[in-house]
């Protein structure tokens, strides 16, 4: 646990930035999510520019024709940065916060469906032990699509609720994710003996995952009591969110193993890059949000 102190300090800064943005209003929260998304895209892009397989795939189109220049652009992270900026900034021009227009609803639904679709593609690759990057012609940027989709879904989900209610929902979700990560880490470091998947992530243990699961169960009881929500519902959402977060962590470990890196950056000491810190959110939020939406439809 030698990295506990820098890990704790960087976590506090990261958490306070989110709290501060929520306190200042929905626009500041949206801006922070856009910034986080772009930082993660840049982190990933820096790694790819050092990856020989990715460099070779770009060199296949290394000439001056317009079509090949477009192909090179698509194979870099810059197209996703443009995408994140365009769609991330659209809600900022919606001056009526409570307006849940058809356009915003349609965009949110599109990001929700595409997020879950890509998530299950990643799970398919993980379960069947298929490499994410099979050959030189495969665009190694593609896992970043799940990152952009998740962040855009977080941004557009703001408009599905009154902002005070949304703040409560997002904070409950984040506390759950942070607890899953922190308790899993602490239990794994102190009591972990049985590897969860040594090939992909030698530091992840069954004991740590069990600690995360027990925290999720405890948290579900707390949320049910505080907000007077059906206990069975909260247990289902919290436990499945924990499961999705652990699976997401393994997916990212597989990505890092194939890219032959330990972390995506050094922005958050003890964690690595922002992508390393946000992996559980990226992979669990779409499915957790879908479960919440289904519940709200049923009770309305």
PDB file of C-alpha atoms in Angstrom, residues 11-296:
ATOM      1  CA  UNK A  11      -8.705  10.899  -5.520  1.00  0.00           C
ATOM      2  CA  UNK A  12      -9.665  13.839  -3.291  1.00  0.00           C
ATOM      3  CA  UNK A  13      -8.761  16.334  -6.028  1.00  0.00           C
ATOM      4  CA  UNK A  14     -10.686  14.311  -8.598  1.00  0.00           C
ATOM      5  CA  UNK A  15     -13.755  14.033  -6.332  1.00  0.00           C
ATOM      6  CA  UNK A  16     -13.716  17.719  -5.363  1.00  0.00           C
ATOM      7  CA  UNK A  17     -13.607  18.746  -9.016  1.00  0.00           C
ATOM      8  CA  UNK A  18     -16.819  16.791  -9.648  1.00  0.00           C
ATOM      9  CA  UNK A  19     -18.485  18.122  -6.476  1.00  0.00           C
ATOM     10  CA  UNK A  20     -17.505  21.666  -7.420  1.00  0.00           C
ATOM     11  CA  UNK A  21     -18.911  21.367 -10.925  1.00  0.00           C
ATOM     12  CA  UNK A  22     -22.224  19.999  -9.627  1.00  0.00           C
ATOM     13  CA  UNK A  23     -22.436  22.793  -7.062  1.00  0.00           C
ATOM     14  CA  UNK A  24     -21.887  25.445  -9.749  1.00  0.00           C
ATOM     15  CA  UNK A  25     -24.674  24.098 -11.967  1.00  0.00           C
ATOM     16  CA  UNK A  26     -25.378  21.797 -14.875  1.00  0.00           C
ATOM     17  CA  UNK A  27     -23.309  23.771 -17.410  1.00  0.00           C
ATOM     18  CA  UNK A  28     -20.137  23.541 -15.329  1.00  0.00           C
ATOM     19  CA  UNK A  29     -20.747  19.804 -14.865  1.00  0.00           C
ATOM     20  CA  UNK A  30     -21.161  19.346 -18.626  1.00  0.00           C
ATOM     21  CA  UNK A  31     -17.971  21.313 -19.305  1.00  0.00           C
ATOM     22  CA  UNK A  32     -16.060  19.163 -16.802  1.00  0.00           C
ATOM     23  CA  UNK A  33     -17.319  15.970 -18.471  1.00  0.00           C
ATOM     24  CA  UNK A  34     -16.218  17.287 -21.882  1.00  0.00           C
ATOM     25  CA  UNK A  35     -12.775  18.110 -20.474  1.00  0.00           C
ATOM     26  CA  UNK A  36     -12.485  14.661 -18.864  1.00  0.00           C
ATOM     27  CA  UNK A  37     -13.522  12.998 -22.109  1.00  0.00           C
ATOM     28  CA  UNK A  38     -10.961  14.906 -24.178  1.00  0.00           C
ATOM     29  CA  UNK A  39      -8.174  14.240 -21.643  1.00  0.00           C
ATOM     30  CA  UNK A  40      -8.879  10.494 -21.870  1.00  0.00           C
ATOM     31  CA  UNK A  41      -8.903  10.612 -25.686  1.00  0.00           C
ATOM     32  CA  UNK A  42      -5.564  12.445 -25.657  1.00  0.00           C
ATOM     33  CA  UNK A  43      -4.097   9.939 -23.172  1.00  0.00           C
ATOM     34  CA  UNK A  44      -5.107   7.075 -25.437  1.00  0.00           C
ATOM     35  CA  UNK A  45      -3.787   8.866 -28.524  1.00  0.00           C
ATOM     36  CA  UNK A  46      -0.380   9.406 -26.931  1.00  0.00           C
ATOM     37  CA  UNK A  47      -0.147   5.683 -26.247  1.00  0.00           C
ATOM     38  CA  UNK A  48      -1.073   4.799 -29.830  1.00  0.00           C
ATOM     39  CA  UNK A  49       1.539   7.129 -31.269  1.00  0.00           C
ATOM     40  CA  UNK A  50       4.122   4.954 -29.532  1.00  0.00           C
ATOM     41  CA  UNK A  51       2.540   1.713 -30.755  1.00  0.00           C
ATOM     42  CA  UNK A  52       4.282   0.193 -33.753  1.00  0.00           C
ATOM     43  CA  UNK A  53       1.204  -1.710 -34.917  1.00  0.00           C
ATOM     44  CA  UNK A  54      -0.826   1.488 -35.005  1.00  0.00           C
ATOM     45  CA  UNK A  55       1.958   3.403 -36.776  1.00  0.00           C
ATOM     46  CA  UNK A  56       2.224   0.695 -39.403  1.00  0.00           C
ATOM     47  CA  UNK A  57      -1.529   0.743 -40.005  1.00  0.00           C
ATOM     48  CA  UNK A  58      -1.338   4.481 -40.726  1.00  0.00           C
ATOM     49  CA  UNK A  59       1.699   4.066 -43.009  1.00  0.00           C
ATOM     50  CA  UNK A  60      -0.408   1.781 -45.208  1.00  0.00           C
ATOM     51  CA  UNK A  61      -2.192   4.942 -46.320  1.00  0.00           C
ATOM     52  CA  UNK A  62       0.814   7.226 -46.366  1.00  0.00           C
ATOM     53  CA  UNK A  63       0.401   9.224 -49.585  1.00  0.00           C
ATOM     54  CA  UNK A  64      -1.000  12.562 -50.618  1.00  0.00           C
ATOM     55  CA  UNK A  65      -4.408  11.605 -52.038  1.00  0.00           C
ATOM     56  CA  UNK A  66      -7.431  13.176 -50.355  1.00  0.00           C
ATOM     57  CA  UNK A  67      -9.068   9.817 -49.675  1.00  0.00           C
ATOM     58  CA  UNK A  68      -6.023   8.488 -47.865  1.00  0.00           C
ATOM     59  CA  UNK A  69      -5.604  11.703 -45.877  1.00  0.00           C
ATOM     60  CA  UNK A  70      -9.195  11.242 -44.678  1.00  0.00           C
ATOM     61  CA  UNK A  71      -8.390   7.606 -43.791  1.00  0.00           C
ATOM     62  CA  UNK A  72      -5.383   8.729 -41.752  1.00  0.00           C
ATOM     63  CA  UNK A  73      -7.512  11.328 -39.935  1.00  0.00           C
ATOM     64  CA  UNK A  74     -10.134   8.704 -39.064  1.00  0.00           C
ATOM     65  CA  UNK A  75      -7.437   6.423 -37.673  1.00  0.00           C
ATOM     66  CA  UNK A  76      -6.343   9.075 -35.152  1.00  0.00           C
ATOM     67  CA  UNK A  77      -7.986  10.318 -31.995  1.00  0.00           C
ATOM     68  CA  UNK A  78      -8.671  13.775 -33.442  1.00  0.00           C
ATOM     69  CA  UNK A  79     -11.921  12.748 -35.091  1.00  0.00           C
ATOM     70  CA  UNK A  80     -13.263  11.637 -31.688  1.00  0.00           C
ATOM     71  CA  UNK A  81     -12.113  14.893 -30.084  1.00  0.00           C
ATOM     72  CA  UNK A  82     -14.130  16.804 -32.706  1.00  0.00           C
ATOM     73  CA  UNK A  83     -17.112  14.503 -32.131  1.00  0.00           C
ATOM     74  CA  UNK A  84     -16.957  14.975 -28.351  1.00  0.00           C
ATOM     75  CA  UNK A  85     -16.698  18.752 -28.672  1.00  0.00           C
ATOM     76  CA  UNK A  86     -19.573  19.069 -31.129  1.00  0.00           C
ATOM     77  CA  UNK A  87     -22.053  16.840 -29.312  1.00  0.00           C
ATOM     78  CA  UNK A  88     -20.817  17.817 -25.849  1.00  0.00           C
ATOM     79  CA  UNK A  89     -21.303  21.518 -26.474  1.00  0.00           C
ATOM     80  CA  UNK A  90     -24.793  21.229 -28.007  1.00  0.00           C
ATOM     81  CA  UNK A  91     -26.555  21.013 -24.587  1.00  0.00           C
ATOM     82  CA  UNK A  92     -24.819  24.197 -23.430  1.00  0.00           C
ATOM     83  CA  UNK A  93     -26.891  26.129 -25.960  1.00  0.00           C
ATOM     84  CA  UNK A  94     -30.088  24.797 -24.396  1.00  0.00           C
ATOM     85  CA  UNK A  95     -31.008  27.785 -22.220  1.00  0.00           C
ATOM     86  CA  UNK A  96     -34.135  26.100 -20.839  1.00  0.00           C
ATOM     87  CA  UNK A  97     -32.634  23.491 -18.513  1.00  0.00           C
ATOM     88  CA  UNK A  98     -35.876  21.626 -17.880  1.00  0.00           C
ATOM     89  CA  UNK A  99     -36.613  21.312 -21.586  1.00  0.00           C
ATOM     90  CA  UNK A 100     -36.484  17.620 -22.458  1.00  0.00           C
ATOM     91  CA  UNK A 101     -36.864  18.212 -26.193  1.00  0.00           C
ATOM     92  CA  UNK A 102     -37.320  15.452 -28.721  1.00  0.00           C
ATOM     93  CA  UNK A 103     -33.884  16.237 -30.178  1.00  0.00           C
ATOM     94  CA  UNK A 104     -32.090  15.896 -26.832  1.00  0.00           C
ATOM     95  CA  UNK A 105     -34.067  12.756 -25.995  1.00  0.00           C
ATOM     96  CA  UNK A 106     -33.215  11.223 -29.378  1.00  0.00           C
ATOM     97  CA  UNK A 107     -29.504  11.964 -28.992  1.00  0.00           C
ATOM     98  CA  UNK A 108     -29.504  10.559 -25.449  1.00  0.00           C
ATOM     99  CA  UNK A 109     -31.261   7.371 -26.608  1.00  0.00           C
ATOM    100  CA  UNK A 110     -28.801   6.979 -29.484  1.00  0.00           C
ATOM    101  CA  UNK A 111     -25.823   7.239 -27.142  1.00  0.00           C
ATOM    102  CA  UNK A 112     -27.450   4.824 -24.689  1.00  0.00           C
ATOM    103  CA  UNK A 113     -28.097   2.160 -27.344  1.00  0.00           C
ATOM    104  CA  UNK A 114     -24.672   2.530 -28.975  1.00  0.00           C
ATOM    105  CA  UNK A 115     -22.907   2.469 -25.582  1.00  0.00           C
ATOM    106  CA  UNK A 116     -24.537  -0.807 -24.601  1.00  0.00           C
ATOM    107  CA  UNK A 117     -23.965  -2.286 -28.073  1.00  0.00           C
ATOM    108  CA  UNK A 118     -20.221  -1.550 -27.973  1.00  0.00           C
ATOM    109  CA  UNK A 119     -20.025  -2.685 -24.341  1.00  0.00           C
ATOM    110  CA  UNK A 120     -21.340  -6.121 -25.264  1.00  0.00           C
ATOM    111  CA  UNK A 121     -18.963  -6.319 -28.225  1.00  0.00           C
ATOM    112  CA  UNK A 122     -16.118  -5.748 -25.773  1.00  0.00           C
ATOM    113  CA  UNK A 123     -17.548  -8.393 -23.421  1.00  0.00           C
ATOM    114  CA  UNK A 124     -17.766 -10.809 -26.362  1.00  0.00           C
ATOM    115  CA  UNK A 125     -14.067 -10.248 -27.146  1.00  0.00           C
ATOM    116  CA  UNK A 126     -13.215 -10.654 -23.463  1.00  0.00           C
ATOM    117  CA  UNK A 127     -15.145 -13.891 -22.891  1.00  0.00           C
ATOM    118  CA  UNK A 128     -13.963 -15.507 -26.113  1.00  0.00           C
ATOM    119  CA  UNK A 129     -10.367 -14.380 -25.526  1.00  0.00           C
ATOM    120  CA  UNK A 130     -10.260 -12.620 -28.877  1.00  0.00           C
ATOM    121  CA  UNK A 131      -7.720  -9.806 -29.322  1.00  0.00           C
ATOM    122  CA  UNK A 132      -9.147  -6.319 -29.649  1.00  0.00           C
ATOM    123  CA  UNK A 133      -6.523  -5.453 -32.255  1.00  0.00           C
ATOM    124  CA  UNK A 134      -6.210  -8.417 -34.602  1.00  0.00           C
ATOM    125  CA  UNK A 135      -4.198  -7.035 -37.515  1.00  0.00           C
ATOM    126  CA  UNK A 136      -2.476  -3.952 -38.910  1.00  0.00           C
ATOM    127  CA  UNK A 137      -5.576  -2.850 -40.825  1.00  0.00           C
ATOM    128  CA  UNK A 138      -7.817  -2.760 -37.748  1.00  0.00           C
ATOM    129  CA  UNK A 139      -8.390   0.723 -36.364  1.00  0.00           C
ATOM    130  CA  UNK A 140      -6.944   0.659 -32.840  1.00  0.00           C
ATOM    131  CA  UNK A 141      -8.962   3.740 -31.920  1.00  0.00           C
ATOM    132  CA  UNK A 142     -12.249   1.832 -31.784  1.00  0.00           C
ATOM    133  CA  UNK A 143     -12.352   1.089 -27.996  1.00  0.00           C
ATOM    134  CA  UNK A 144     -12.420   4.864 -27.481  1.00  0.00           C
ATOM    135  CA  UNK A 145     -15.910   4.956 -29.000  1.00  0.00           C
ATOM    136  CA  UNK A 146     -17.217   3.477 -25.731  1.00  0.00           C
ATOM    137  CA  UNK A 147     -15.486   6.300 -23.839  1.00  0.00           C
ATOM    138  CA  UNK A 148     -17.083   9.045 -25.926  1.00  0.00           C
ATOM    139  CA  UNK A 149     -20.498   7.372 -25.858  1.00  0.00           C
ATOM    140  CA  UNK A 150     -20.446   7.042 -22.059  1.00  0.00           C
ATOM    141  CA  UNK A 151     -19.433  10.653 -21.488  1.00  0.00           C
ATOM    142  CA  UNK A 152     -22.013  11.938 -23.958  1.00  0.00           C
ATOM    143  CA  UNK A 153     -24.661   9.806 -22.237  1.00  0.00           C
ATOM    144  CA  UNK A 154     -23.687  11.298 -18.864  1.00  0.00           C
ATOM    145  CA  UNK A 155     -24.011  14.789 -20.378  1.00  0.00           C
ATOM    146  CA  UNK A 156     -27.395  14.232 -22.044  1.00  0.00           C
ATOM    147  CA  UNK A 157     -28.815  12.330 -19.067  1.00  0.00           C
ATOM    148  CA  UNK A 158     -28.671  15.616 -17.146  1.00  0.00           C
ATOM    149  CA  UNK A 159     -31.797  16.777 -18.987  1.00  0.00           C
ATOM    150  CA  UNK A 160     -33.905  13.766 -18.004  1.00  0.00           C
ATOM    151  CA  UNK A 161     -34.314  15.024 -14.434  1.00  0.00           C
ATOM    152  CA  UNK A 162     -34.630  18.137 -12.354  1.00  0.00           C
ATOM    153  CA  UNK A 163     -31.000  19.087 -11.692  1.00  0.00           C
ATOM    154  CA  UNK A 164     -31.359  18.731  -7.910  1.00  0.00           C
ATOM    155  CA  UNK A 165     -32.679  15.203  -8.411  1.00  0.00           C
ATOM    156  CA  UNK A 166     -29.993  14.500 -10.995  1.00  0.00           C
ATOM    157  CA  UNK A 167     -27.291  15.651  -8.578  1.00  0.00           C
ATOM    158  CA  UNK A 168     -28.562  13.164  -5.985  1.00  0.00           C
ATOM    159  CA  UNK A 169     -28.661  10.368  -8.562  1.00  0.00           C
ATOM    160  CA  UNK A 170     -25.209  11.006  -9.995  1.00  0.00           C
ATOM    161  CA  UNK A 171     -23.654  11.384  -6.536  1.00  0.00           C
ATOM    162  CA  UNK A 172     -25.215   8.115  -5.348  1.00  0.00           C
ATOM    163  CA  UNK A 173     -23.902   6.412  -8.480  1.00  0.00           C
ATOM    164  CA  UNK A 174     -20.406   7.894  -8.077  1.00  0.00           C
ATOM    165  CA  UNK A 175     -20.238   7.011  -4.363  1.00  0.00           C
ATOM    166  CA  UNK A 176     -21.186   3.463  -5.321  1.00  0.00           C
ATOM    167  CA  UNK A 177     -18.463   3.290  -7.991  1.00  0.00           C
ATOM    168  CA  UNK A 178     -15.837   4.887  -5.753  1.00  0.00           C
ATOM    169  CA  UNK A 179     -16.740   2.479  -2.957  1.00  0.00           C
ATOM    170  CA  UNK A 180     -16.549  -0.506  -5.320  1.00  0.00           C
ATOM    171  CA  UNK A 181     -13.086   0.573  -6.497  1.00  0.00           C
ATOM    172  CA  UNK A 182     -11.732   1.597  -3.078  1.00  0.00           C
ATOM    173  CA  UNK A 183     -13.051  -1.319  -1.023  1.00  0.00           C
ATOM    174  CA  UNK A 184     -12.024  -3.759  -3.737  1.00  0.00           C
ATOM    175  CA  UNK A 185      -8.526  -2.263  -3.746  1.00  0.00           C
ATOM    176  CA  UNK A 186      -8.144  -2.271   0.059  1.00  0.00           C
ATOM    177  CA  UNK A 187      -9.511  -5.791   0.522  1.00  0.00           C
ATOM    178  CA  UNK A 188      -7.500  -7.088  -2.424  1.00  0.00           C
ATOM    179  CA  UNK A 189      -4.230  -5.602  -1.182  1.00  0.00           C
ATOM    180  CA  UNK A 190      -4.667  -6.842   2.402  1.00  0.00           C
ATOM    181  CA  UNK A 191      -6.466 -10.158   1.953  1.00  0.00           C
ATOM    182  CA  UNK A 192      -6.301 -11.020  -1.737  1.00  0.00           C
ATOM    183  CA  UNK A 193      -4.840 -14.430  -2.519  1.00  0.00           C
ATOM    184  CA  UNK A 194      -6.978 -15.916  -5.305  1.00  0.00           C
ATOM    185  CA  UNK A 195      -6.471 -14.237  -8.682  1.00  0.00           C
ATOM    186  CA  UNK A 196      -9.599 -13.132 -10.495  1.00  0.00           C
ATOM    187  CA  UNK A 197      -7.958 -13.320 -13.920  1.00  0.00           C
ATOM    188  CA  UNK A 198      -4.195 -13.512 -13.646  1.00  0.00           C
ATOM    189  CA  UNK A 199      -3.678 -13.341 -17.414  1.00  0.00           C
ATOM    190  CA  UNK A 200      -5.409  -9.992 -17.792  1.00  0.00           C
ATOM    191  CA  UNK A 201      -4.978  -8.401 -14.376  1.00  0.00           C
ATOM    192  CA  UNK A 202      -2.595 -10.099 -11.909  1.00  0.00           C
ATOM    193  CA  UNK A 203      -3.479  -7.603  -9.153  1.00  0.00           C
ATOM    194  CA  UNK A 204      -7.220  -8.270  -9.209  1.00  0.00           C
ATOM    195  CA  UNK A 205      -8.382 -10.936  -6.755  1.00  0.00           C
ATOM    196  CA  UNK A 206     -11.603 -12.756  -5.970  1.00  0.00           C
ATOM    197  CA  UNK A 207     -11.350 -11.478  -2.397  1.00  0.00           C
ATOM    198  CA  UNK A 208     -11.196  -7.891  -3.675  1.00  0.00           C
ATOM    199  CA  UNK A 209     -14.203  -8.468  -5.950  1.00  0.00           C
ATOM    200  CA  UNK A 210     -16.078  -9.994  -3.009  1.00  0.00           C
ATOM    201  CA  UNK A 211     -15.307  -6.898  -0.939  1.00  0.00           C
ATOM    202  CA  UNK A 212     -16.716  -4.736  -3.737  1.00  0.00           C
ATOM    203  CA  UNK A 213     -19.839  -6.896  -3.882  1.00  0.00           C
ATOM    204  CA  UNK A 214     -20.409  -6.682  -0.123  1.00  0.00           C
ATOM    205  CA  UNK A 215     -20.002  -2.918  -0.273  1.00  0.00           C
ATOM    206  CA  UNK A 216     -22.572  -2.772  -3.086  1.00  0.00           C
ATOM    207  CA  UNK A 217     -25.059  -4.746  -0.995  1.00  0.00           C
ATOM    208  CA  UNK A 218     -24.499  -2.505   2.031  1.00  0.00           C
ATOM    209  CA  UNK A 219     -24.828   0.600  -0.105  1.00  0.00           C
ATOM    210  CA  UNK A 220     -28.111  -0.648  -1.570  1.00  0.00           C
ATOM    211  CA  UNK A 221     -29.595  -0.934   1.944  1.00  0.00           C
ATOM    212  CA  UNK A 222     -28.425   2.603   2.740  1.00  0.00           C
ATOM    213  CA  UNK A 223     -29.889   4.087  -0.462  1.00  0.00           C
ATOM    214  CA  UNK A 224     -33.170   2.244   0.028  1.00  0.00           C
ATOM    215  CA  UNK A 225     -33.475   3.601   3.573  1.00  0.00           C
ATOM    216  CA  UNK A 226     -32.497   7.212   2.780  1.00  0.00           C
ATOM    217  CA  UNK A 227     -34.632   7.664  -0.339  1.00  0.00           C
ATOM    218  CA  UNK A 228     -37.398   5.201   0.534  1.00  0.00           C
ATOM    219  CA  UNK A 229     -36.861   3.173  -2.648  1.00  0.00           C
ATOM    220  CA  UNK A 230     -37.782  -0.476  -3.085  1.00  0.00           C
ATOM    221  CA  UNK A 231     -34.978  -2.529  -1.517  1.00  0.00           C
ATOM    222  CA  UNK A 232     -35.049  -5.280  -4.145  1.00  0.00           C
ATOM    223  CA  UNK A 233     -34.646  -2.663  -6.847  1.00  0.00           C
ATOM    224  CA  UNK A 234     -31.676  -1.003  -5.173  1.00  0.00           C
ATOM    225  CA  UNK A 235     -29.989  -4.366  -4.579  1.00  0.00           C
ATOM    226  CA  UNK A 236     -30.388  -5.316  -8.243  1.00  0.00           C
ATOM    227  CA  UNK A 237     -29.059  -1.993  -9.524  1.00  0.00           C
ATOM    228  CA  UNK A 238     -26.131  -1.793  -7.078  1.00  0.00           C
ATOM    229  CA  UNK A 239     -25.043  -5.421  -7.507  1.00  0.00           C
ATOM    230  CA  UNK A 240     -25.288  -5.316 -11.304  1.00  0.00           C
ATOM    231  CA  UNK A 241     -23.431  -1.999 -11.355  1.00  0.00           C
ATOM    232  CA  UNK A 242     -20.676  -3.657  -9.329  1.00  0.00           C
ATOM    233  CA  UNK A 243     -20.599  -6.555 -11.804  1.00  0.00           C
ATOM    234  CA  UNK A 244     -20.417  -4.195 -14.795  1.00  0.00           C
ATOM    235  CA  UNK A 245     -17.662  -2.161 -13.119  1.00  0.00           C
ATOM    236  CA  UNK A 246     -15.532  -5.263 -12.462  1.00  0.00           C
ATOM    237  CA  UNK A 247     -16.057  -6.504 -16.026  1.00  0.00           C
ATOM    238  CA  UNK A 248     -15.164  -3.035 -17.307  1.00  0.00           C
ATOM    239  CA  UNK A 249     -11.987  -3.097 -15.266  1.00  0.00           C
ATOM    240  CA  UNK A 250     -11.036  -6.421 -16.878  1.00  0.00           C
ATOM    241  CA  UNK A 251     -11.824  -5.046 -20.335  1.00  0.00           C
ATOM    242  CA  UNK A 252      -9.523  -2.105 -19.761  1.00  0.00           C
ATOM    243  CA  UNK A 253      -6.835  -4.419 -18.384  1.00  0.00           C
ATOM    244  CA  UNK A 254      -7.093  -6.426 -21.609  1.00  0.00           C
ATOM    245  CA  UNK A 255      -6.754  -3.238 -23.669  1.00  0.00           C
ATOM    246  CA  UNK A 256      -3.665  -2.198 -21.698  1.00  0.00           C
ATOM    247  CA  UNK A 257      -2.140  -5.662 -21.973  1.00  0.00           C
ATOM    248  CA  UNK A 258      -2.581  -5.667 -25.738  1.00  0.00           C
ATOM    249  CA  UNK A 259      -1.100  -2.174 -25.944  1.00  0.00           C
ATOM    250  CA  UNK A 260       1.755  -3.357 -23.669  1.00  0.00           C
ATOM    251  CA  UNK A 261       1.359  -0.553 -21.137  1.00  0.00           C
ATOM    252  CA  UNK A 262       0.827  -0.384 -17.372  1.00  0.00           C
ATOM    253  CA  UNK A 263      -1.168   2.872 -17.217  1.00  0.00           C
ATOM    254  CA  UNK A 264      -2.577   5.381 -19.680  1.00  0.00           C
ATOM    255  CA  UNK A 265      -0.795   8.304 -18.051  1.00  0.00           C
ATOM    256  CA  UNK A 266       0.458   9.915 -14.852  1.00  0.00           C
ATOM    257  CA  UNK A 267      -2.161  12.604 -14.310  1.00  0.00           C
ATOM    258  CA  UNK A 268      -3.452  10.992 -11.101  1.00  0.00           C
ATOM    259  CA  UNK A 269      -0.585   9.593  -8.987  1.00  0.00           C
ATOM    260  CA  UNK A 270      -1.402   6.142  -7.652  1.00  0.00           C
ATOM    261  CA  UNK A 271      -4.062   5.621 -10.299  1.00  0.00           C
ATOM    262  CA  UNK A 272      -2.292   6.403 -13.564  1.00  0.00           C
ATOM    263  CA  UNK A 273      -4.137   8.431 -16.134  1.00  0.00           C
ATOM    264  CA  UNK A 274      -7.688   9.729 -16.007  1.00  0.00           C
ATOM    265  CA  UNK A 275      -8.720   6.783 -18.190  1.00  0.00           C
ATOM    266  CA  UNK A 276      -7.403   4.416 -15.508  1.00  0.00           C
ATOM    267  CA  UNK A 277      -9.472   6.217 -12.874  1.00  0.00           C
ATOM    268  CA  UNK A 278     -12.628   6.505 -14.956  1.00  0.00           C
ATOM    269  CA  UNK A 279     -12.748   2.968 -16.357  1.00  0.00           C
ATOM    270  CA  UNK A 280     -15.460   1.730 -13.983  1.00  0.00           C
ATOM    271  CA  UNK A 281     -17.667   4.720 -14.773  1.00  0.00           C
ATOM    272  CA  UNK A 282     -17.173   4.403 -18.530  1.00  0.00           C
ATOM    273  CA  UNK A 283     -18.238   0.768 -18.614  1.00  0.00           C
ATOM    274  CA  UNK A 284     -20.915   0.708 -15.910  1.00  0.00           C
ATOM    275  CA  UNK A 285     -22.826   3.983 -16.330  1.00  0.00           C
ATOM    276  CA  UNK A 286     -24.751   3.091 -19.529  1.00  0.00           C
ATOM    277  CA  UNK A 287     -26.130  -0.135 -18.068  1.00  0.00           C
ATOM    278  CA  UNK A 288     -26.829   1.379 -14.644  1.00  0.00           C
ATOM    279  CA  UNK A 289     -28.629   4.270 -16.335  1.00  0.00           C
ATOM    280  CA  UNK A 290     -30.651   1.865 -18.484  1.00  0.00           C
ATOM    281  CA  UNK A 291     -31.829   0.004 -15.358  1.00  0.00           C
ATOM    282  CA  UNK A 292     -32.834   3.317 -13.755  1.00  0.00           C
ATOM    283  CA  UNK A 293     -34.756   4.378 -16.872  1.00  0.00           C
ATOM    284  CA  UNK A 294     -36.621   1.053 -16.990  1.00  0.00           C
ATOM    285  CA  UNK A 295     -37.558   1.460 -13.328  1.00  0.00           C
ATOM    286  CA  UNK A 296     -38.795   5.014 -13.820  1.00  0.00           C
TER     287      UNK A 296
END
